[in-house]
Amino acid sequence: MADPRTHRLRRWTSAVTVAAVLLAVLLVPPLAQLDEQAVDLSRKLLPPSWGHPFGTDDLGRDLLLRCVYGLRVSLLVGLVAALVATVIGTAVGAAAGALGGWADRALMRLVDTFSSVPHLLLGIFVVALFRPGVWPVIASVAVTHWLSTARIVRSEVLSLRTRPFVDAAVSGGASRWRVAVRHLLPAVLPQAGLAAVLMVPHAMWHESALSFLGLGLPSHQASLGNLVQSARSSLLAGSWWPTLFPGLLLIVPTLAIAGLAGVWRDRLNPRRRSELML
């Protein structure tokens, strides 16, 4: 039997963690008034201390400040890519479910075609078409992550098409376009929003993987993937902090976002929530 107090604790822990992350990425850079690219070789690879809570990297740069800047970039990529992918997936899924027939089959074959290619491989191909930067990475993640949203929205639309209120609208002379825009699309927006929230952690990990491979953001620009990639040599030399703290700032926020998404999912599906409480 699941303890309700455990669910409340997870919910509040996730909410506090996400709030702390947002405050850090919004307030630390303007308040610190420091250059995260400033090099000081006399402070190279200093361990964590009061002056440098996360230590310094192999060029003497403050690791806490670079982690915050990197987290800000990774969050930007995750949020924008998730939003774009959700818009694409919602449009494709709603069109397929509402139109049906040959349009449904054609759009689903398009989804199957994209699904047949591994996400990371397709993302590498998209990034390779442009110069390294934030927007090519966002485009890469968005292009490869709209497929699940399209399937979810299509299944929801197909379920809603059998509801009495849709039959009443059609009997009243409403066109397919009007039924889709006025009745079907608003009904699937909560599910699409949940898919977008769940996609943010996945997009952050995808960006970090591309940057770790040297195919994402430029190496001089702080992102969590770049920080972990640049810390490999330091880890082999026995300096663990340049790898540990960027990794934690990637893992902890994504788990917190996933926890909040789980709360949203339980609210959308009360039956599942009651089953968990049995």
XYZ file of C-alpha atoms in Angstrom:
278
model
C 0.000 0.000 0.000
C 1.422 3.332 -1.034
C 1.794 5.884 1.743
C 0.095 9.237 0.907
C 2.753 11.017 2.957
C 5.432 9.589 0.684
C 3.638 10.960 -2.375
C 3.312 14.380 -0.730
C 6.987 14.356 0.237
C 8.020 13.515 -3.327
C 5.742 16.206 -4.706
C 7.063 18.927 -2.421
C 10.671 17.816 -2.850
C 10.305 17.986 -6.626
C 8.603 21.385 -6.467
C 11.256 22.874 -4.159
C 14.074 21.489 -6.308
C 12.611 22.904 -9.526
C 12.014 26.284 -7.836
C 15.607 26.364 -6.540
C 16.963 25.538 -9.994
C 14.895 28.271 -11.638
C 15.978 30.842 -9.036
C 19.619 29.831 -9.493
C 19.654 30.165 -13.283
C 17.729 33.459 -13.125
C 19.472 35.194 -10.218
C 23.024 33.857 -9.885
C 24.473 35.194 -13.191
C 23.251 38.813 -12.764
C 24.028 38.891 -9.024
C 27.479 37.315 -9.278
C 28.718 39.881 -11.820
C 31.600 37.548 -12.693
C 32.894 36.303 -16.012
C 32.399 32.546 -16.153
C 35.079 32.402 -18.877
C 37.736 34.169 -16.773
C 40.908 32.016 -16.694
C 43.193 31.941 -13.647
C 45.794 29.187 -13.934
C 47.042 29.886 -10.405
C 43.702 28.461 -9.162
C 43.736 25.414 -11.418
C 41.769 22.379 -10.127
C 41.207 23.668 -6.613
C 39.012 21.287 -4.582
C 35.642 22.477 -3.183
C 36.036 25.162 -0.512
C 34.166 28.136 0.942
C 35.579 30.377 -1.746
C 34.721 27.907 -4.522
C 31.922 25.575 -3.300
C 32.214 23.392 -6.428
C 35.966 23.879 -6.825
C 37.632 25.090 -10.036
C 38.229 23.469 -13.412
C 41.466 22.824 -15.294
C 41.679 26.506 -16.316
C 41.007 27.914 -12.870
C 37.419 28.950 -13.605
C 34.844 28.813 -10.816
C 32.927 25.580 -11.345
C 29.772 26.677 -9.507
C 29.302 29.640 -11.815
C 30.022 27.563 -14.913
C 27.581 24.874 -13.752
C 24.831 27.477 -13.298
C 25.516 28.897 -16.766
C 25.588 25.378 -18.186
C 22.326 24.474 -16.467
C 20.738 27.625 -17.874
C 21.746 26.664 -21.423
C 20.602 23.054 -20.976
C 17.252 24.207 -19.566
C 16.806 26.628 -22.460
C 17.448 23.848 -24.957
C 15.146 21.467 -23.100
C 12.233 23.899 -22.723
C 12.290 25.321 -26.260
C 12.881 21.936 -27.902
C 10.085 20.339 -25.857
C 7.705 23.176 -26.797
C 8.500 22.940 -30.517
C 8.294 19.142 -30.520
C 4.966 19.234 -28.679
C 3.488 21.710 -31.159
C 4.596 19.550 -34.108
C 3.426 16.311 -32.500
C 0.080 17.774 -31.438
C -0.587 19.147 -34.919
C 0.299 15.865 -36.642
C -1.560 13.674 -34.140
C -4.677 15.849 -34.109
C -4.773 16.001 -37.912
C -4.326 12.239 -38.224
C -7.026 11.437 -35.673
C -9.525 14.046 -36.845
C -9.208 13.469 -40.605
C -8.897 9.684 -40.576
C -8.764 7.668 -43.788
C -5.825 8.151 -46.133
C -4.606 11.247 -44.256
C -4.338 9.228 -41.042
C -2.462 6.424 -42.793
C -0.066 8.820 -44.542
C 0.762 10.754 -41.373
C 1.273 7.592 -39.346
C 3.589 6.191 -42.010
C 5.563 9.430 -41.688
C 5.780 8.881 -37.943
C 6.893 5.276 -38.477
C 9.564 6.421 -40.932
C 11.066 8.843 -38.417
C 10.771 6.238 -35.654
C 12.795 3.721 -37.669
C 15.902 5.897 -37.320
C 17.585 6.046 -33.870
C 17.031 9.426 -32.183
C 20.693 10.101 -31.512
C 21.762 9.197 -35.041
C 19.107 11.438 -36.576
C 20.017 14.212 -34.146
C 23.681 13.982 -35.121
C 22.691 14.246 -38.786
C 20.605 17.383 -38.153
C 23.322 19.075 -36.066
C 25.956 18.277 -38.695
C 24.050 20.383 -41.247
C 24.732 23.606 -39.308
C 27.476 25.361 -37.427
C 27.682 24.479 -33.701
C 25.259 26.532 -31.622
C 22.166 26.487 -29.450
C 19.556 26.635 -32.215
C 20.865 23.679 -34.262
C 20.750 21.578 -31.079
C 17.188 22.747 -30.377
C 16.185 21.882 -33.950
C 17.854 18.482 -33.632
C 16.031 17.618 -30.418
C 12.682 18.954 -31.647
C 12.824 17.055 -34.942
C 13.539 13.757 -33.193
C 11.128 14.000 -30.234
C 7.668 14.847 -31.595
C 6.802 11.259 -32.524
C 5.528 10.032 -29.139
C 3.392 13.157 -28.733
C 1.848 12.591 -32.159
C 0.886 9.013 -31.237
C -0.543 10.054 -27.849
C -2.607 12.886 -29.335
C -3.867 10.692 -32.188
C -5.044 7.987 -29.790
C -6.793 10.591 -27.615
C -8.505 12.132 -30.648
C -9.663 8.716 -31.898
C -11.133 8.065 -28.447
C -12.852 11.458 -28.333
C -14.392 11.012 -31.782
C -16.725 8.390 -30.331
C -18.028 10.693 -27.585
C -21.639 11.955 -27.709
C -20.681 15.640 -27.790
C -18.716 15.088 -31.017
C -21.671 13.265 -32.590
C -23.919 16.147 -31.536
C -21.581 18.704 -33.120
C -21.430 16.733 -36.388
C -25.220 16.299 -36.401
C -25.538 20.055 -35.955
C -23.651 20.637 -39.201
C -20.168 21.399 -37.825
C -17.331 20.730 -40.263
C -14.400 18.470 -39.448
C -12.157 21.513 -39.037
C -14.550 23.137 -36.554
C -14.968 19.908 -34.593
C -11.186 19.487 -34.427
C -10.469 23.084 -33.373
C -13.408 23.684 -31.029
C -13.849 20.258 -29.428
C -11.021 17.789 -30.029
C -7.935 19.986 -29.719
C -8.866 21.623 -26.364
C -9.625 18.180 -24.943
C -6.145 16.823 -25.775
C -4.164 19.877 -24.621
C -3.692 18.560 -21.030
C -2.159 15.340 -22.385
C -0.002 17.329 -24.806
C 1.148 19.572 -21.955
C 2.089 16.534 -19.881
C 4.041 15.143 -22.836
C 5.897 18.469 -23.109
C 6.876 18.436 -19.425
C 8.088 14.840 -19.656
C 10.060 15.759 -22.764
C 12.108 18.486 -21.040
C 14.392 16.067 -19.092
C 14.772 13.886 -22.182
C 15.739 16.923 -24.266
C 18.291 18.007 -21.654
C 19.924 14.582 -21.729
C 19.885 14.602 -25.534
C 21.636 17.982 -25.623
C 24.185 16.776 -23.080
C 24.874 13.656 -25.149
C 25.444 15.720 -28.307
C 27.711 18.167 -26.465
C 29.616 15.306 -24.815
C 30.286 13.892 -28.282
C 31.540 17.291 -29.444
C 28.614 17.789 -31.828
C 26.411 20.148 -29.832
C 27.361 23.530 -28.442
C 30.812 25.060 -29.031
C 33.390 23.826 -26.536
C 33.916 27.309 -25.044
C 30.205 27.688 -24.234
C 29.165 26.255 -20.883
C 26.580 23.492 -20.983
C 26.307 20.480 -18.735
C 27.382 18.155 -21.530
C 30.406 20.306 -22.368
C 31.406 20.506 -18.704
C 31.315 16.731 -18.293
C 33.199 16.252 -21.566
C 35.950 18.713 -20.663
C 36.369 17.129 -17.210
C 37.343 13.679 -18.480
C 41.079 14.328 -18.296
C 40.724 15.832 -14.814
C 38.857 12.738 -13.617
C 41.661 10.483 -14.818
C 44.104 12.693 -12.906
C 42.130 12.186 -9.681
C 40.092 15.428 -9.643
C 36.507 14.226 -9.211
C 34.639 17.515 -8.671
C 34.681 18.817 -12.292
C 32.728 15.688 -13.279
C 30.556 15.152 -10.206
C 28.841 18.537 -9.893
C 27.797 19.000 -13.554
C 26.516 15.423 -13.487
C 24.473 16.098 -10.350
C 23.031 19.290 -11.850
C 21.915 17.212 -14.808
C 20.446 14.325 -12.810
C 18.719 16.135 -9.924
C 16.665 18.688 -11.943
C 15.559 16.084 -14.473
C 14.356 13.793 -11.668
C 12.512 16.715 -10.057
C 10.800 17.667 -13.331
C 9.835 14.035 -13.870
C 8.403 13.957 -10.334
C 6.193 16.978 -11.004
C 5.105 15.418 -14.291
C 4.084 12.312 -12.356
C 1.849 14.443 -10.121
C 0.270 15.998 -13.220
C -0.266 12.546 -14.732
C -2.014 11.323 -11.576
C -4.342 14.334 -11.670
C -5.185 13.662 -15.317
C -5.876 10.012 -14.566
C -7.601 9.717 -11.147
C -8.235 6.004 -11.740
C -4.508 5.312 -11.958
C -3.957 7.357 -8.813
C -6.585 5.337 -6.910
C -4.949 2.108 -8.080
C -1.612 3.286 -6.714
C -3.223 3.913 -3.330
C -4.551 0.338 -3.047
